[in-house]
mmCIF file of N, CA and C in Angstrom:
data_model
loop_
_atom_site.group_PDB
_atom_site.id
_atom_site.type_symbol
_atom_site.label_atom_id
_atom_site.label_comp_id
_atom_site.label_asym_id
_atom_site.label_seq_id
_atom_site.Cartn_x
_atom_site.Cartn_y
_atom_site.Cartn_z
ATOM 1 N N SER A 1 109.636 99.299 80.117
ATOM 2 C CA SER A 1 110.590 100.337 80.453
ATOM 3 C C SER A 1 111.576 100.572 79.311
ATOM 4 N N THR A 2 111.911 99.525 78.568
ATOM 5 C CA THR A 2 112.814 99.686 77.432
ATOM 6 C C THR A 2 112.184 100.580 76.373
ATOM 7 N N GLN A 3 110.890 100.416 76.177
ATOM 8 C CA GLN A 3 110.194 101.250 75.197
ATOM 9 C C GLN A 3 110.230 102.716 75.617
ATOM 10 N N ASP A 4 110.056 103.004 76.896
ATOM 11 C CA ASP A 4 110.130 104.388 77.384
ATOM 12 C C ASP A 4 111.499 105.001 77.095
ATOM 13 N N ILE A 5 112.540 104.244 77.338
ATOM 14 C CA ILE A 5 113.891 104.747 77.087
ATOM 15 C C ILE A 5 114.095 104.993 75.594
ATOM 16 N N ALA A 6 113.609 104.072 74.776
ATOM 17 C CA ALA A 6 113.759 104.226 73.323
ATOM 18 C C ALA A 6 112.989 105.436 72.815
ATOM 19 N N VAL A 7 111.760 105.617 73.296
ATOM 20 C CA VAL A 7 110.943 106.757 72.859
ATOM 21 C C VAL A 7 111.553 108.071 73.336
ATOM 22 N N ASP A 8 112.051 108.099 74.546
ATOM 23 C CA ASP A 8 112.704 109.317 75.045
ATOM 24 C C ASP A 8 113.951 109.653 74.234
ATOM 25 N N GLY A 9 114.750 108.647 73.916
ATOM 26 C CA GLY A 9 115.937 108.878 73.094
ATOM 27 C C GLY A 9 115.578 109.339 71.700
ATOM 28 N N TRP A 10 114.543 108.757 71.140
ATOM 29 C CA TRP A 10 114.088 109.148 69.803
ATOM 30 C C TRP A 10 113.604 110.589 69.810
ATOM 31 N N ALA A 11 112.865 110.962 70.847
ATOM 32 C CA ALA A 11 112.376 112.345 70.960
ATOM 33 C C ALA A 11 113.543 113.326 71.048
ATOM 34 N N LEU A 12 114.579 112.956 71.768
ATOM 35 C CA LEU A 12 115.738 113.846 71.881
ATOM 36 C C LEU A 12 116.446 114.041 70.543
ATOM 37 N N THR A 13 116.437 113.013 69.701
ATOM 38 C CA THR A 13 117.085 113.152 68.395
ATOM 39 C C THR A 13 116.202 113.885 67.394
ATOM 40 N N MET A 14 114.891 113.803 67.555
ATOM 41 C CA MET A 14 113.974 114.440 66.598
ATOM 42 C C MET A 14 113.701 115.902 66.899
ATOM 43 N N LEU A 15 113.645 116.255 68.173
ATOM 44 C CA LEU A 15 113.277 117.620 68.562
ATOM 45 C C LEU A 15 114.516 118.503 68.672
ATOM 46 N N SER A 16 114.349 119.751 68.309
ATOM 47 C CA SER A 16 115.460 120.699 68.466
ATOM 48 C C SER A 16 115.651 120.996 69.953
ATOM 49 N N ARG A 17 116.799 121.576 70.293
ATOM 50 C CA ARG A 17 117.072 121.895 71.707
ATOM 51 C C ARG A 17 115.985 122.767 72.309
ATOM 52 N N ALA A 18 115.477 123.702 71.537
ATOM 53 C CA ALA A 18 114.445 124.616 72.043
ATOM 54 C C ALA A 18 113.132 123.892 72.349
ATOM 55 N N ASN A 19 112.904 122.743 71.699
ATOM 56 C CA ASN A 19 111.635 122.035 71.857
ATOM 57 C C ASN A 19 111.731 120.735 72.654
ATOM 58 N N VAL A 20 112.886 120.437 73.220
ATOM 59 C CA VAL A 20 113.054 119.196 73.980
ATOM 60 C C VAL A 20 112.089 119.132 75.160
ATOM 61 N N SER A 21 111.721 120.264 75.698
ATOM 62 C CA SER A 21 110.787 120.268 76.836
ATOM 63 C C SER A 21 109.395 119.751 76.447
ATOM 64 N N TYR A 22 109.103 119.668 75.155
ATOM 65 C CA TYR A 22 107.809 119.165 74.694
ATOM 66 C C TYR A 22 107.801 117.661 74.449
ATOM 67 N N ALA A 23 108.880 116.985 74.763
ATOM 68 C CA ALA A 23 109.000 115.553 74.460
ATOM 69 C C ALA A 23 107.897 114.731 75.129
ATOM 70 N N SER A 24 107.646 114.951 76.393
ATOM 71 C CA SER A 24 106.615 114.153 77.074
ATOM 72 C C SER A 24 105.221 114.492 76.555
ATOM 73 N N THR A 25 105.001 115.744 76.185
ATOM 74 C CA THR A 25 103.708 116.130 75.615
ATOM 75 C C THR A 25 103.503 115.438 74.271
ATOM 76 N N CYS A 26 104.543 115.428 73.443
ATOM 77 C CA CYS A 26 104.451 114.749 72.148
ATOM 78 C C CYS A 26 104.181 113.257 72.341
ATOM 79 N N ASN A 27 104.831 112.658 73.327
ATOM 80 C CA ASN A 27 104.624 111.246 73.616
ATOM 81 C C ASN A 27 103.178 110.982 74.031
ATOM 82 N N SER A 28 102.648 111.790 74.919
ATOM 83 C CA SER A 28 101.270 111.609 75.394
ATOM 84 C C SER A 28 100.254 111.809 74.278
ATOM 85 N N VAL A 29 100.428 112.855 73.508
ATOM 86 C CA VAL A 29 99.502 113.140 72.409
ATOM 87 C C VAL A 29 99.592 112.026 71.358
ATOM 88 N N GLY A 30 100.807 111.597 71.044
ATOM 89 C CA GLY A 30 100.984 110.529 70.062
ATOM 90 C C GLY A 30 100.334 109.227 70.487
ATOM 91 N N GLN A 31 100.468 108.880 71.759
ATOM 92 C CA GLN A 31 99.826 107.659 72.252
ATOM 93 C C GLN A 31 98.312 107.767 72.194
ATOM 94 N N THR A 32 97.778 108.917 72.560
ATOM 95 C CA THR A 32 96.329 109.111 72.539
ATOM 96 C C THR A 32 95.786 109.022 71.124
ATOM 97 N N VAL A 33 96.441 109.681 70.191
ATOM 98 C CA VAL A 33 96.016 109.622 68.784
ATOM 99 C C VAL A 33 96.139 108.194 68.260
ATOM 100 N N GLY A 34 97.208 107.515 68.619
ATOM 101 C CA GLY A 34 97.398 106.133 68.188
ATOM 102 C C GLY A 34 96.320 105.205 68.709
ATOM 103 N N TYR A 35 95.978 105.333 69.974
ATOM 104 C CA TYR A 35 94.899 104.520 70.539
ATOM 105 C C TYR A 35 93.585 104.816 69.833
ATOM 106 N N PHE A 36 93.310 106.076 69.597
ATOM 107 C CA PHE A 36 92.055 106.458 68.947
ATOM 108 C C PHE A 36 91.970 105.848 67.550
ATOM 109 N N VAL A 37 93.011 106.015 66.767
ATOM 110 C CA VAL A 37 93.004 105.492 65.391
ATOM 111 C C VAL A 37 92.920 103.971 65.401
ATOM 112 N N ALA A 38 93.694 103.342 66.268
ATOM 113 C CA ALA A 38 93.742 101.881 66.288
ATOM 114 C C ALA A 38 92.447 101.257 66.770
ATOM 115 N N TYR A 39 91.815 101.827 67.755
ATOM 116 C CA TYR A 39 90.603 101.224 68.305
ATOM 117 C C TYR A 39 89.341 101.808 67.690
ATOM 118 N N ILE A 40 89.109 103.072 67.884
ATOM 119 C CA ILE A 40 87.877 103.700 67.407
ATOM 120 C C ILE A 40 87.845 103.723 65.884
ATOM 121 N N GLY A 41 88.960 104.103 65.274
ATOM 122 C CA GLY A 41 89.006 104.167 63.812
ATOM 123 C C GLY A 41 88.748 102.819 63.175
ATOM 124 N N PHE A 42 89.444 101.794 63.646
ATOM 125 C CA PHE A 42 89.243 100.463 63.061
ATOM 126 C C PHE A 42 87.824 99.967 63.291
ATOM 127 N N LEU A 43 87.328 100.078 64.505
ATOM 128 C CA LEU A 43 85.975 99.584 64.789
ATOM 129 C C LEU A 43 84.928 100.306 63.961
ATOM 130 N N THR A 44 85.110 101.595 63.742
ATOM 131 C CA THR A 44 84.160 102.368 62.940
ATOM 132 C C THR A 44 84.146 101.890 61.498
ATOM 133 N N PHE A 45 85.318 101.742 60.902
ATOM 134 C CA PHE A 45 85.383 101.371 59.488
ATOM 135 C C PHE A 45 85.230 99.875 59.239
ATOM 136 N N ASN A 46 85.256 99.067 60.288
ATOM 137 C CA ASN A 46 85.065 97.633 60.144
ATOM 138 C C ASN A 46 83.621 97.219 60.367
ATOM 139 N N ASP A 47 82.840 98.035 61.035
ATOM 140 C CA ASP A 47 81.458 97.706 61.358
ATOM 141 C C ASP A 47 80.540 98.003 60.169
ATOM 142 N N PRO A 48 79.894 96.997 59.602
ATOM 143 C CA PRO A 48 79.031 97.230 58.440
ATOM 144 C C PRO A 48 77.873 98.194 58.716
ATOM 145 N N ALA A 49 77.266 98.113 59.889
ATOM 146 C CA ALA A 49 76.127 98.988 60.193
ATOM 147 C C ALA A 49 76.549 100.458 60.232
ATOM 148 N N THR A 50 77.679 100.750 60.851
ATOM 149 C CA THR A 50 78.174 102.126 60.913
ATOM 150 C C THR A 50 78.552 102.627 59.527
ATOM 151 N N CYS A 51 79.220 101.782 58.749
ATOM 152 C CA CYS A 51 79.610 102.172 57.389
ATOM 153 C C CYS A 51 78.385 102.441 56.522
ATOM 154 N N ASP A 52 77.353 101.583 56.664
ATOM 155 C CA ASP A 52 76.128 101.797 55.882
ATOM 156 C C ASP A 52 75.431 103.087 56.274
ATOM 157 N N LYS A 53 75.419 103.397 57.540
ATOM 158 C CA LYS A 53 74.699 104.583 58.014
ATOM 159 C C LYS A 53 75.417 105.885 57.666
ATOM 160 N N TYR A 54 76.745 105.923 57.771
ATOM 161 C CA TYR A 54 77.461 107.187 57.646
ATOM 162 C C TYR A 54 78.320 107.348 56.396
ATOM 163 N N PHE A 55 78.749 106.268 55.774
ATOM 164 C CA PHE A 55 79.746 106.390 54.708
ATOM 165 C C PHE A 55 79.311 105.874 53.345
ATOM 166 N N ARG A 56 78.341 105.009 53.277
ATOM 167 C CA ARG A 56 77.965 104.392 52.003
ATOM 168 C C ARG A 56 76.664 104.965 51.459
ATOM 169 N N SER A 57 76.595 105.043 50.154
ATOM 170 C CA SER A 57 75.327 105.417 49.528
ATOM 171 C C SER A 57 74.507 104.167 49.231
ATOM 172 N N THR A 58 75.175 103.035 48.987
ATOM 173 C CA THR A 58 74.503 101.754 48.769
ATOM 174 C C THR A 58 74.881 100.816 49.907
ATOM 175 N N PRO A 59 73.939 100.453 50.764
ATOM 176 C CA PRO A 59 74.259 99.611 51.927
ATOM 177 C C PRO A 59 74.770 98.224 51.549
ATOM 178 N N ASP A 60 75.692 97.717 52.335
ATOM 179 C CA ASP A 60 76.185 96.345 52.239
ATOM 180 C C ASP A 60 76.284 95.830 53.674
ATOM 181 N N PRO A 61 75.232 95.150 54.155
ATOM 182 C CA PRO A 61 75.172 94.772 55.573
ATOM 183 C C PRO A 61 76.154 93.680 55.993
ATOM 184 N N ASP A 62 76.911 93.124 55.054
ATOM 185 C CA ASP A 62 77.806 92.018 55.390
ATOM 186 C C ASP A 62 79.270 92.413 55.556
ATOM 187 N N VAL A 63 79.672 93.562 55.012
ATOM 188 C CA VAL A 63 81.090 93.897 54.959
ATOM 189 C C VAL A 63 81.316 95.344 55.378
ATOM 190 N N GLY A 64 82.336 95.559 56.202
ATOM 191 C CA GLY A 64 82.738 96.918 56.549
ATOM 192 C C GLY A 64 83.586 97.513 55.431
ATOM 193 N N LEU A 65 84.019 98.736 55.600
ATOM 194 C CA LEU A 65 84.847 99.378 54.582
ATOM 195 C C LEU A 65 86.271 98.853 54.577
ATOM 196 N N VAL A 66 86.743 98.357 55.722
ATOM 197 C CA VAL A 66 88.127 97.897 55.809
ATOM 198 C C VAL A 66 88.188 96.626 56.662
ATOM 199 N N SER A 67 89.040 95.711 56.247
ATOM 200 C CA SER A 67 89.273 94.494 57.028
ATOM 201 C C SER A 67 90.481 94.728 57.943
ATOM 202 N N LEU A 68 90.674 93.834 58.866
ATOM 203 C CA LEU A 68 91.816 93.956 59.769
ATOM 204 C C LEU A 68 93.128 93.889 58.996
ATOM 205 N N SER A 69 93.222 92.980 58.053
ATOM 206 C CA SER A 69 94.472 92.852 57.296
ATOM 207 C C SER A 69 94.752 94.107 56.464
ATOM 208 N N ALA A 70 93.729 94.698 55.867
ATOM 209 C CA ALA A 70 93.922 95.926 55.087
ATOM 210 C C ALA A 70 94.299 97.093 55.992
ATOM 211 N N PHE A 71 93.694 97.155 57.164
ATOM 212 C CA PHE A 71 93.990 98.223 58.123
ATOM 213 C C PHE A 71 95.452 98.154 58.578
ATOM 214 N N VAL A 72 95.892 96.958 58.943
ATOM 215 C CA VAL A 72 97.273 96.778 59.396
ATOM 216 C C VAL A 72 98.252 97.033 58.251
ATOM 217 N N ARG A 73 97.918 96.554 57.055
ATOM 218 C CA ARG A 73 98.789 96.766 55.899
ATOM 219 C C ARG A 73 98.933 98.263 55.592
ATOM 220 N N PHE A 74 97.823 98.995 55.614
ATOM 221 C CA PHE A 74 97.853 100.427 55.338
ATOM 222 C C PHE A 74 98.774 101.152 56.312
ATOM 223 N N PHE A 75 98.589 100.911 57.613
ATOM 224 C CA PHE A 75 99.412 101.613 58.593
ATOM 225 C C PHE A 75 100.844 101.082 58.623
ATOM 226 N N GLY A 76 101.055 99.863 58.149
ATOM 227 C CA GLY A 76 102.416 99.378 57.968
ATOM 228 C C GLY A 76 103.147 100.165 56.895
ATOM 229 N N TYR A 77 102.449 100.507 55.816
ATOM 230 C CA TYR A 77 103.048 101.319 54.753
ATOM 231 C C TYR A 77 103.233 102.758 55.190
ATOM 232 N N VAL A 78 102.253 103.294 55.920
ATOM 233 C CA VAL A 78 102.309 104.692 56.348
ATOM 234 C C VAL A 78 103.467 104.912 57.309
ATOM 235 N N PHE A 79 103.656 103.998 58.246
ATOM 236 C CA PHE A 79 104.697 104.195 59.252
ATOM 237 C C PHE A 79 105.870 103.304 59.005
#
């Protein structure tokens, strides 16, 4: 519940008065995109078979394109 209050307060400070009514929509869309990137995105780029099939020209069956530590570090810098 504390997180909900913090996110609502943050939305009120970020959005203009005319757009405050979109706060819950922004929250829902942001959570959905976050879940997608965190779960589907990581699993896709961490799986060697998927990376070999769709992203690599030279297969490497032992290693994905990104490790967990690199994934977390990247999004730590981004956000």
